[in-house]
GROMACS .gro file of C-alpha atoms in nm:
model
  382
    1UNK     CA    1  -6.120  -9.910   7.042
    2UNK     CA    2  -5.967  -9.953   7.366
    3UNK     CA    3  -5.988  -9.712   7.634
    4UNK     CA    4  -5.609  -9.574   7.603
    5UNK     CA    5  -5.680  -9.523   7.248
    6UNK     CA    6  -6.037  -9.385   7.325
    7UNK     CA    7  -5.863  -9.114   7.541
    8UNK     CA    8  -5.545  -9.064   7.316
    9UNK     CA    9  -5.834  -8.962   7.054
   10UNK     CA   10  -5.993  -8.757   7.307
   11UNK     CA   11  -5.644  -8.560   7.308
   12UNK     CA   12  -5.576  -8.548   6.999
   13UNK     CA   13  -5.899  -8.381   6.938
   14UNK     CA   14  -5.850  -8.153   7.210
   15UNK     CA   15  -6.144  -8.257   7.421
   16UNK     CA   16  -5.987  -8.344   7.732
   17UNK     CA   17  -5.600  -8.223   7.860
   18UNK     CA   18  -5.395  -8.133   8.114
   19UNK     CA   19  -5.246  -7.774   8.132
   20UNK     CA   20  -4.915  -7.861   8.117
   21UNK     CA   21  -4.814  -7.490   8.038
   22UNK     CA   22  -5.013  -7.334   8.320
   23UNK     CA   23  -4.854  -7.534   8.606
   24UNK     CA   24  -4.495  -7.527   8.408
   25UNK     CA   25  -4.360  -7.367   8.733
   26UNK     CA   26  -4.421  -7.650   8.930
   27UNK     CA   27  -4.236  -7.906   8.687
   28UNK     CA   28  -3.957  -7.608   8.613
   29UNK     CA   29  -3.911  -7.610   9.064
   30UNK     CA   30  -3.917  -8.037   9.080
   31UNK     CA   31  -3.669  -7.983   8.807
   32UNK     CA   32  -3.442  -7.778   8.977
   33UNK     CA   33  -3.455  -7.954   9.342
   34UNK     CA   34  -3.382  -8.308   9.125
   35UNK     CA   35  -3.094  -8.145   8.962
   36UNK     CA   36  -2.968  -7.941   9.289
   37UNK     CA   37  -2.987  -8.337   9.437
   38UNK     CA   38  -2.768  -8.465   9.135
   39UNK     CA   39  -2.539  -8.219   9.162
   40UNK     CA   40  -2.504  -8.215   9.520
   41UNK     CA   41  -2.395  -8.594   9.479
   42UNK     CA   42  -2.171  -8.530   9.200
   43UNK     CA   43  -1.953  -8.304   9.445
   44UNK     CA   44  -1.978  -8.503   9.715
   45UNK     CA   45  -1.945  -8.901   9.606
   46UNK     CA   46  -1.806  -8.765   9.294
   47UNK     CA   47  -1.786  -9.041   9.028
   48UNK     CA   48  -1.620  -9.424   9.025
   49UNK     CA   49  -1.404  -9.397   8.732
   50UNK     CA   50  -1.340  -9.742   8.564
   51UNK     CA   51  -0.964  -9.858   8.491
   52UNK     CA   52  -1.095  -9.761   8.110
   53UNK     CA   53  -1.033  -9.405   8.222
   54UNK     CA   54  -0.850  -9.405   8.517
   55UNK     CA   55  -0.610  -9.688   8.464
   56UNK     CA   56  -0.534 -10.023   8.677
   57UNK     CA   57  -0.530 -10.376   8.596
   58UNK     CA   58  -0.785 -10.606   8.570
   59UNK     CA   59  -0.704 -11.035   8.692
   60UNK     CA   60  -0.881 -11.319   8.525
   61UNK     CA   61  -0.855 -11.598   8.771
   62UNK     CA   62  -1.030 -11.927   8.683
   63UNK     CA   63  -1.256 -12.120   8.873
   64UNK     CA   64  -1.228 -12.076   9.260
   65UNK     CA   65  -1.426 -12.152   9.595
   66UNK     CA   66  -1.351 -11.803   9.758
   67UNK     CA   67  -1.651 -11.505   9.725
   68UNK     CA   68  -1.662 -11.229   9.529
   69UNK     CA   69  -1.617 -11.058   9.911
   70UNK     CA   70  -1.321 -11.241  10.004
   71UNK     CA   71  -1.173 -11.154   9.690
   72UNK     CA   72  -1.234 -10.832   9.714
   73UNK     CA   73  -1.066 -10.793  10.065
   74UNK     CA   74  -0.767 -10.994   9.926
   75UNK     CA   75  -0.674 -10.770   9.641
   76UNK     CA   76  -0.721 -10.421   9.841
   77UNK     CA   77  -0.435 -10.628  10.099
   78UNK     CA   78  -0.234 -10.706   9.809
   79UNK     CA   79  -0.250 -10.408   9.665
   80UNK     CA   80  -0.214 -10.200   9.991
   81UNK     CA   81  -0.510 -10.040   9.953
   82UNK     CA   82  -0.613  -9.960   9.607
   83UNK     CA   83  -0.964  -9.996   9.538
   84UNK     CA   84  -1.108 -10.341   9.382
   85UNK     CA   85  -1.373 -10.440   9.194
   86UNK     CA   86  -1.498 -10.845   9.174
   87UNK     CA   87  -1.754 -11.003   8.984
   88UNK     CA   88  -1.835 -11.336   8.970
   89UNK     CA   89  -1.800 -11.537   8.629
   90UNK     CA   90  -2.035 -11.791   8.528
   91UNK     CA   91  -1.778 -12.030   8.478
   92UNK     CA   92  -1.694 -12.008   8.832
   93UNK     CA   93  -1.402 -11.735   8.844
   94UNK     CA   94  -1.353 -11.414   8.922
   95UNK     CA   95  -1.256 -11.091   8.742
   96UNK     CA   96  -1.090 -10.877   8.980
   97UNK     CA   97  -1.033 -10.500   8.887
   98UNK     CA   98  -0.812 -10.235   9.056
   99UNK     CA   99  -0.791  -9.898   8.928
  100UNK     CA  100  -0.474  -9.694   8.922
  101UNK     CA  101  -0.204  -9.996   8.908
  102UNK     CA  102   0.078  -9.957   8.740
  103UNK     CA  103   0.270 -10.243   8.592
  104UNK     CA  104   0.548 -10.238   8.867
  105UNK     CA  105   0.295 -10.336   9.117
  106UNK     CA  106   0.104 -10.563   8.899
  107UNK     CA  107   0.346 -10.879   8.897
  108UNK     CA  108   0.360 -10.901   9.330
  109UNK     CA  109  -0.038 -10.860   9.327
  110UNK     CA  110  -0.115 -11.156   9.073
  111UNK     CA  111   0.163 -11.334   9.272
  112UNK     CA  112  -0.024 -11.275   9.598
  113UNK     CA  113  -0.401 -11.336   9.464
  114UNK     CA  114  -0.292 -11.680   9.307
  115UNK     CA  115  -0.184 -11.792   9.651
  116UNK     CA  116  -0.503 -11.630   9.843
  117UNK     CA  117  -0.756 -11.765   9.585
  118UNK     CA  118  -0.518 -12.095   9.617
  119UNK     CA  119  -0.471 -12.108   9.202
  120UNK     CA  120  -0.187 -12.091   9.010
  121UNK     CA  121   0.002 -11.846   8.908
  122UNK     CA  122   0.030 -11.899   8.527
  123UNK     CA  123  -0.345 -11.953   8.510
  124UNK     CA  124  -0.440 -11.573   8.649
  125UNK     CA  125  -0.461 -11.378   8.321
  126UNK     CA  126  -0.361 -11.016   8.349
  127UNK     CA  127  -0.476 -10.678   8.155
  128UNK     CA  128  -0.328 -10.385   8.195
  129UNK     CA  129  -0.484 -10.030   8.131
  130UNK     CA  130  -0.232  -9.685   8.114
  131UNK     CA  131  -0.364  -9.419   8.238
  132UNK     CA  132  -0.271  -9.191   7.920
  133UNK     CA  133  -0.504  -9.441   7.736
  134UNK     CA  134  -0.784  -9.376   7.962
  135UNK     CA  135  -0.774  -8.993   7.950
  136UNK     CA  136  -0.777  -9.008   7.552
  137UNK     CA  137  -1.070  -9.194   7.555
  138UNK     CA  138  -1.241  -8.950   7.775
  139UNK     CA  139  -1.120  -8.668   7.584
  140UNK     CA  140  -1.271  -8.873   7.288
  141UNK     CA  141  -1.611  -8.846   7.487
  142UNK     CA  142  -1.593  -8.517   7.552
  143UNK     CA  143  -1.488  -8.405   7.231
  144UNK     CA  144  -1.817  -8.608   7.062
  145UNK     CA  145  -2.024  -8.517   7.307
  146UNK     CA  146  -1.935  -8.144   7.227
  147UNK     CA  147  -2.029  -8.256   6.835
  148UNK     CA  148  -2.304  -8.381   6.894
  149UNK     CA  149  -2.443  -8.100   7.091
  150UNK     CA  150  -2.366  -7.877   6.855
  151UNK     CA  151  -2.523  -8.036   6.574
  152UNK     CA  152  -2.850  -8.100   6.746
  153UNK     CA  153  -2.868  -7.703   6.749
  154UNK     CA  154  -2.773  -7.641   6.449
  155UNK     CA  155  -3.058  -7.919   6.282
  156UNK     CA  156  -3.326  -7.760   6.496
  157UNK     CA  157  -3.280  -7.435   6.505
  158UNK     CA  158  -3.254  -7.496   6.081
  159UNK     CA  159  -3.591  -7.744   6.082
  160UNK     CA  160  -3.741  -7.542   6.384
  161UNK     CA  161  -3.644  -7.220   6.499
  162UNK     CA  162  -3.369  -7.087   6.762
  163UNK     CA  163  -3.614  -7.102   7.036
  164UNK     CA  164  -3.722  -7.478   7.005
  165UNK     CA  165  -3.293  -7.558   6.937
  166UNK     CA  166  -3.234  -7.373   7.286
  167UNK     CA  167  -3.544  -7.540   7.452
  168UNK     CA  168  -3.391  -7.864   7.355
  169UNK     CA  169  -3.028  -7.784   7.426
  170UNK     CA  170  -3.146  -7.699   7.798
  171UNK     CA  171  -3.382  -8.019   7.774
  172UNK     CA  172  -3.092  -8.206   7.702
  173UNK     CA  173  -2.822  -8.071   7.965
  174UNK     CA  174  -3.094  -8.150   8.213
  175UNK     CA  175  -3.096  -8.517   8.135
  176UNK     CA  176  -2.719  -8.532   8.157
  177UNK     CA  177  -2.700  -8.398   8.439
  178UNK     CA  178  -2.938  -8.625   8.621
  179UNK     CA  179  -2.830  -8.966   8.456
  180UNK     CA  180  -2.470  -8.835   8.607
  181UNK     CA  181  -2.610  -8.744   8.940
  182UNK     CA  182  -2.776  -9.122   8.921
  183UNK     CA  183  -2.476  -9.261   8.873
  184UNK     CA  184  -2.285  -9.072   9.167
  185UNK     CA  185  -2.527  -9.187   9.386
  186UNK     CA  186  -2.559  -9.496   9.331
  187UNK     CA  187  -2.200  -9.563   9.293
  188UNK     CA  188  -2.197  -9.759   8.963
  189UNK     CA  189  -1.876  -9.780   8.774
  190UNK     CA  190  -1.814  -9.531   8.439
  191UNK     CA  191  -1.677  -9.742   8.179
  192UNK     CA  192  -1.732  -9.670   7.774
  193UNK     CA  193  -2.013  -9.841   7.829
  194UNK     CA  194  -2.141  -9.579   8.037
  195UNK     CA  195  -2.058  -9.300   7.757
  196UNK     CA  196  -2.267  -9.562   7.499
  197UNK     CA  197  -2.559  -9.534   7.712
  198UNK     CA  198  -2.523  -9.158   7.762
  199UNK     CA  199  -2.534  -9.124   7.395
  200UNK     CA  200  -2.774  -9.339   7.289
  201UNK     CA  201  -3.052  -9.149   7.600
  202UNK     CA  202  -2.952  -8.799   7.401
  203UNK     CA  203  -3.024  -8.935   7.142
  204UNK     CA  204  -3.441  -9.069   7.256
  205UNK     CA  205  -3.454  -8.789   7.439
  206UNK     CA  206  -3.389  -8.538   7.112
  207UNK     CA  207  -3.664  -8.777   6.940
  208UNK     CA  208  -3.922  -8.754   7.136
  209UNK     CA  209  -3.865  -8.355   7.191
  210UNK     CA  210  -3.866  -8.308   6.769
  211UNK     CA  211  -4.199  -8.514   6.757
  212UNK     CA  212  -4.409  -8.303   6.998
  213UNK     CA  213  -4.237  -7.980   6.827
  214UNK     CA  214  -4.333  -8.088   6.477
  215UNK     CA  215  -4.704  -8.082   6.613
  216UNK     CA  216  -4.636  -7.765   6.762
  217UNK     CA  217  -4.497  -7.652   6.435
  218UNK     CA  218  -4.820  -7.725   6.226
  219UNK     CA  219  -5.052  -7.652   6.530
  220UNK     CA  220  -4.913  -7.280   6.544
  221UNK     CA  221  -4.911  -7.199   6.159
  222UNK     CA  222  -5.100  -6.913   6.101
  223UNK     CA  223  -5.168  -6.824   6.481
  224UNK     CA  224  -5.104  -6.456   6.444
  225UNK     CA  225  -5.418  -6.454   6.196
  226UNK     CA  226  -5.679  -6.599   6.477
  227UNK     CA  227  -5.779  -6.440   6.797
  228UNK     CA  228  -5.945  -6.807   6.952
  229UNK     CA  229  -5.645  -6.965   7.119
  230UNK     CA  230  -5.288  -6.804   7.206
  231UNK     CA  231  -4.929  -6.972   7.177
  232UNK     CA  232  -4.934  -7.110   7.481
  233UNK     CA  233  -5.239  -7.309   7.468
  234UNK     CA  234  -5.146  -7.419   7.129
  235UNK     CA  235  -4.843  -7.523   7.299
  236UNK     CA  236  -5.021  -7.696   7.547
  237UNK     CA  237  -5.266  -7.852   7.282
  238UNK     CA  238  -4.982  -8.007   7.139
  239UNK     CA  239  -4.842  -8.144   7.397
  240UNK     CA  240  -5.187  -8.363   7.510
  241UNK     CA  241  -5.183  -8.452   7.148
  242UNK     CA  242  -4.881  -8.641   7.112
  243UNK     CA  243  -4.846  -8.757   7.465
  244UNK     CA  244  -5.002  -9.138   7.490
  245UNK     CA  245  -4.765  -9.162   7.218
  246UNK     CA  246  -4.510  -9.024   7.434
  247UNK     CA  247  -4.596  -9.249   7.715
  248UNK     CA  248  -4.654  -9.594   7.503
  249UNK     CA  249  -4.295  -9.496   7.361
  250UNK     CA  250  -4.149  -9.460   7.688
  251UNK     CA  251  -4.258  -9.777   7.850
  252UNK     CA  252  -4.185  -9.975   7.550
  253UNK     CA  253  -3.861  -9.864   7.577
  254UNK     CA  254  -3.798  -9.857   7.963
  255UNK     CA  255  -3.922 -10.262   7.973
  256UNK     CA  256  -3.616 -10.456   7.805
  257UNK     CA  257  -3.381 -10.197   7.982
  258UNK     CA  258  -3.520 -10.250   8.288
  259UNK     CA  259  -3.472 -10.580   8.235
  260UNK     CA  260  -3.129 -10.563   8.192
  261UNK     CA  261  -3.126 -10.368   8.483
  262UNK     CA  262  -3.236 -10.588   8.715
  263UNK     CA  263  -3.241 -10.935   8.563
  264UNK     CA  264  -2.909 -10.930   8.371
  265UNK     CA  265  -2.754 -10.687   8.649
  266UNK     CA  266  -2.923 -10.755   8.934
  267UNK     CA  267  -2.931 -11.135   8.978
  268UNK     CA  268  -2.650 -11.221   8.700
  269UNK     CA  269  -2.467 -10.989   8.786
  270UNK     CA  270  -2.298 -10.886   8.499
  271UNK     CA  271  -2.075 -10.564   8.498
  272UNK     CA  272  -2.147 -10.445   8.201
  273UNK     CA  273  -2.477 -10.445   8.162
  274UNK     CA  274  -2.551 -10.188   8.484
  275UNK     CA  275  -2.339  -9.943   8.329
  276UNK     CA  276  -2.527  -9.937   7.976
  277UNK     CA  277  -2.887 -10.044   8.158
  278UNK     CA  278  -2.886  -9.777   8.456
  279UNK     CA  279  -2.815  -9.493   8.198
  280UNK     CA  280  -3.038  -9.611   7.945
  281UNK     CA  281  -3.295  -9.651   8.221
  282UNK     CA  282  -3.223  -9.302   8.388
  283UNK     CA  283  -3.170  -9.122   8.085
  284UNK     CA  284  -3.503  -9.240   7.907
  285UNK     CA  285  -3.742  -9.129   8.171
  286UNK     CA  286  -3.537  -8.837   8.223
  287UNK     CA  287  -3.575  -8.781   7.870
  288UNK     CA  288  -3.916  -8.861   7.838
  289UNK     CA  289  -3.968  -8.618   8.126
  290UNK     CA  290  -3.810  -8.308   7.999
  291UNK     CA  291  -3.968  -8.325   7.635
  292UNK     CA  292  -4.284  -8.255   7.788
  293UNK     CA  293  -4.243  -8.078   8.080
  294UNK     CA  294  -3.933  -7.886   7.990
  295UNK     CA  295  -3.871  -7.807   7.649
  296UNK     CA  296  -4.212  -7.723   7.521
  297UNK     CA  297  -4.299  -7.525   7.855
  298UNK     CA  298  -3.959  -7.329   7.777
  299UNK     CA  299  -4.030  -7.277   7.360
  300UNK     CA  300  -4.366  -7.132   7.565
  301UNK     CA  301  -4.205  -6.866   7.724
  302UNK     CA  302  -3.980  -6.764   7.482
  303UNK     CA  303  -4.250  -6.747   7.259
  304UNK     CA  304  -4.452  -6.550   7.485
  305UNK     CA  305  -4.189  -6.304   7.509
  306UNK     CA  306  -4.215  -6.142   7.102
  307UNK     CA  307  -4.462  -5.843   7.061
  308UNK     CA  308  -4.701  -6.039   6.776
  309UNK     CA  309  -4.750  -6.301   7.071
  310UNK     CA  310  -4.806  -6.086   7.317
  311UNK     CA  311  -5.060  -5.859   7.085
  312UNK     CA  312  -5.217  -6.197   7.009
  313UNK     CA  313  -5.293  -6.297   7.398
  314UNK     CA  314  -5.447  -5.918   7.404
  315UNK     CA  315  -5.686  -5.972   7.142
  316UNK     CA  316  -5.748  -6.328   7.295
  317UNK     CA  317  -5.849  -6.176   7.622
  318UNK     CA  318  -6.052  -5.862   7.493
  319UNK     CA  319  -6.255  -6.131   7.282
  320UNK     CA  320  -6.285  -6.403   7.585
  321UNK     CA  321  -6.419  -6.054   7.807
  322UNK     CA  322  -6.619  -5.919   7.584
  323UNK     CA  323  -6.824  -6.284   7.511
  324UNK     CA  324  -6.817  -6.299   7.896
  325UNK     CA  325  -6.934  -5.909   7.917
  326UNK     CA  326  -7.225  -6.059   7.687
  327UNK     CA  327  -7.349  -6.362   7.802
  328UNK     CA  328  -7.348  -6.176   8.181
  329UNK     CA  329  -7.576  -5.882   8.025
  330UNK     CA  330  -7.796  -6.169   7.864
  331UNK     CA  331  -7.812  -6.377   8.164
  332UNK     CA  332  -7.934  -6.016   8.326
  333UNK     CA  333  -8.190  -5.959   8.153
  334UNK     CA  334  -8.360  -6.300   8.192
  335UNK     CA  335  -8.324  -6.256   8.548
  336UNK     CA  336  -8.464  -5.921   8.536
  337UNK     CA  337  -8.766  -6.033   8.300
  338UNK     CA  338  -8.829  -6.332   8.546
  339UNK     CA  339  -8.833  -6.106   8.826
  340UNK     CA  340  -9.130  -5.882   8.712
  341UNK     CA  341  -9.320  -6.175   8.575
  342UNK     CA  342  -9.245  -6.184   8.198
  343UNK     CA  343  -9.230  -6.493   8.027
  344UNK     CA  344  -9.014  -6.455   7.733
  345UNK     CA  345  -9.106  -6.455   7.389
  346UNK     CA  346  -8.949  -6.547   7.101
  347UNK     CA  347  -8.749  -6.330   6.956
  348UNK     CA  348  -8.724  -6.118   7.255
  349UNK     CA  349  -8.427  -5.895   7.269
  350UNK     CA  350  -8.391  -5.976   6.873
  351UNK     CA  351  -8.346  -5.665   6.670
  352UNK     CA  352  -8.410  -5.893   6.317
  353UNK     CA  353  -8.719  -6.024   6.502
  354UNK     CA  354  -8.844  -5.741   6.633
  355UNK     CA  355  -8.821  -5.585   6.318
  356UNK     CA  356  -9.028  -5.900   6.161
  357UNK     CA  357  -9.253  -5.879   6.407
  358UNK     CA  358  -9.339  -5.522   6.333
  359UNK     CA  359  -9.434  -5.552   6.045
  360UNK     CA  360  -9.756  -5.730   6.081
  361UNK     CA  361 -10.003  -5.842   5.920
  362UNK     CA  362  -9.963  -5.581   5.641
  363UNK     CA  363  -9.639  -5.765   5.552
  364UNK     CA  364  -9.797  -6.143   5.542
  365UNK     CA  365 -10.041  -6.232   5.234
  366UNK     CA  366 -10.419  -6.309   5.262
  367UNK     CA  367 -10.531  -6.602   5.102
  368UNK     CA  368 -10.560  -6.444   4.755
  369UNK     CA  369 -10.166  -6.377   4.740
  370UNK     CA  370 -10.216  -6.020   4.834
  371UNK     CA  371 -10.056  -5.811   5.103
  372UNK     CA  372 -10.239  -5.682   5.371
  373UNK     CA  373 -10.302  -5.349   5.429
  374UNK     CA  374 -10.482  -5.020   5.262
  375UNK     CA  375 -10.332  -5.114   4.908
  376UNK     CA  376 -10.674  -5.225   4.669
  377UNK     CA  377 -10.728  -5.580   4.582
  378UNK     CA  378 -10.592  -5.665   4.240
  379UNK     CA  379 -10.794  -5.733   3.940
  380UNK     CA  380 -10.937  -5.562   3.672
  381UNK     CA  381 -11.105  -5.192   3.738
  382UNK     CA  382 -11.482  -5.192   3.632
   0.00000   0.00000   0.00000
């Protein structure tokens, strides 16, 4: 067995972990300060709305000497000042976006980038995007996105219970939020693609929350009726159980995005692939983040919160102290008995012993069979 496995097996059986419950204030605070970050960059940069939602035209030119730069300084002149996007084709030409272009000013700006890209006129293809399309697509996205929240609840708190649908609901606004804060940040255009990607992360993320709550779901069966471990170390039990398959998950899943990342994005430079790839990317660790160290930390607390749990921790603790209480008073007394030069005997301190002890000889037989004692030998009277 290898030595991931070896320790995944170790986990499973619970005989190594991390207590992921007992520090869950630290990962709720790095929680909040990321998403306080996101936000803050949300308001600030706010996000680059593609022509998809925004509106503009987009220019096919064919092949051309001029940069992707150049180009992009030539269409901001020609279309005093709207913003432009350029990407290089691998044919040689350029797609050249500008958001919020109506079709009035479309005609003098393909006029004016065929001369400044020196191409012809008839061979710069043109696309126009209306604004009222773009805002029914994002109502669109809104609208499923609602849907799909709401059915996420609904499954779990039917498969699960209220507490693990809430956990997850919060789990999943957190990765949202973060993936969105990415994106402000960094800039990146929102196109559908971008709402693909956002769906398809809520998605993982609502997987890999469901499989560490099923263990937690058969782990905490009957809890009520024991008085060894309480909720939130079965919580926590769970949670090292499940979680090299967590991680081998998540890095199996983070390689070929990050390879579109910053293979197919990066050095090919193809448009479409950042805005799928960096929200895949974000939203997968994000995801794979919050399943452990916010969701089941939160189902935790809530749990921790009804009476039967709480009565359970007491009975945990009055056990754990009294077995501490014990082995102090035992450890005591073999201090105390070392101290005035005893050596202890077996059996020393043993009630059932003791008792055995007592007894004797008169309770062990002689060689005949017989107990010892007063009683008369057996036989036959003469």
């Amino acid at each position: 067995m290898s030595k991931l496995g070896n320790i995944g097996a170790r986990l499973y059986r619970g005989e190594v972990g991390y207590d992921f419950i007992g520090k869950r204030k630290i990962w709720y605070s790095v929680s909040i300060l990321i998403t306080i970050v996101a936000i803050v960059g949300l308001a600030v940069r706010g996000l680059n709305m593609g022509i998809e939602f925004s509106g503009g035209a987009v220019f096919t030119t064919p092949k051309t000497a001029v940069s992707a730069s150049q180009a992009q300084h030539h269409a901001e002149s020609a279309s005093n000042g709207h913003q432009a996007v350029v990407q290089k084709l691998g044919n040689g030409g350029l797609r050249i976006q500008i958001s919020e272009l109506d079709t009035k000013e479309a005609v003098p700006v393909q006029e004016e980038l065929a001369k400044d890209l020196n191409v012809p006129v008839k061979d710069v293809n043109t696309q126009l995007v209306g604004p009222s399309w773009g805002e029914e697509i994002a109502n669109k996205a809104w609208l499923g996105l609602g849907i799909f929240m709401v059915l996420v609840v609904i499954y779990l708190a039917i498969a699960f219970e209220w507490r693990m649908a809430l956990a997850a609901l919060i789990a999943l606004i957190h990765d949202l939020t973060i993936t969105v804060g990415v994106y402000a940040l960094v800039g990146f255009e929102v196109t559908p693609g971008t709402v693909i990607g956002l769906l398809t992360i809520l998605g993982y993320s609502l997987y890999d929350t469901v499989v560490v709550f099923d263990s937690l779901k058969e782990a905490s069966r009957g809890i009520t009726k024991q008085s060894r471990y309480t909720y939130g170390e079965v919580a926590n039990r769970s949670i090292n159980s499940t979680l090299v398959r967590s991680i081998n998950t998540t890095v199996v899943a983070l390689l070929p995005v990050a390879g579109l990342l910053f293979v197919g994005g990066g050095f090919l430079g193809a448009g479409m692939l950042n805005d799928i790839s960096l929200a895949l990317f974000v939203g997968l660790a994000a995801g794979a983040y919050s399943s452990i160290f916010i969701a089941t930390p939160l189902v935790a607390d809530l749990k921790g919160r009804e009476p039967q749990m709480q009565a359970l921790a007491r009975r945990v603790r009055s056990k754990r102290s009294a077995a501490a209480a014990k082995a102090d008073s035992q450890e005591g007394a073999a201090e105390g008995a070392a101290e005035a030069g005893e050596e202890p005997q077996d059996g020393a301190g043993d009630p059932a012993a003791a008792g055995s002890s007592a007894a004797g000889p008169r309770s062990r037989p002689d060689s005949r069979g017989n107990r010892g004692g007063r009683g008369r030998p057996s036989g036959k009277r003469r």
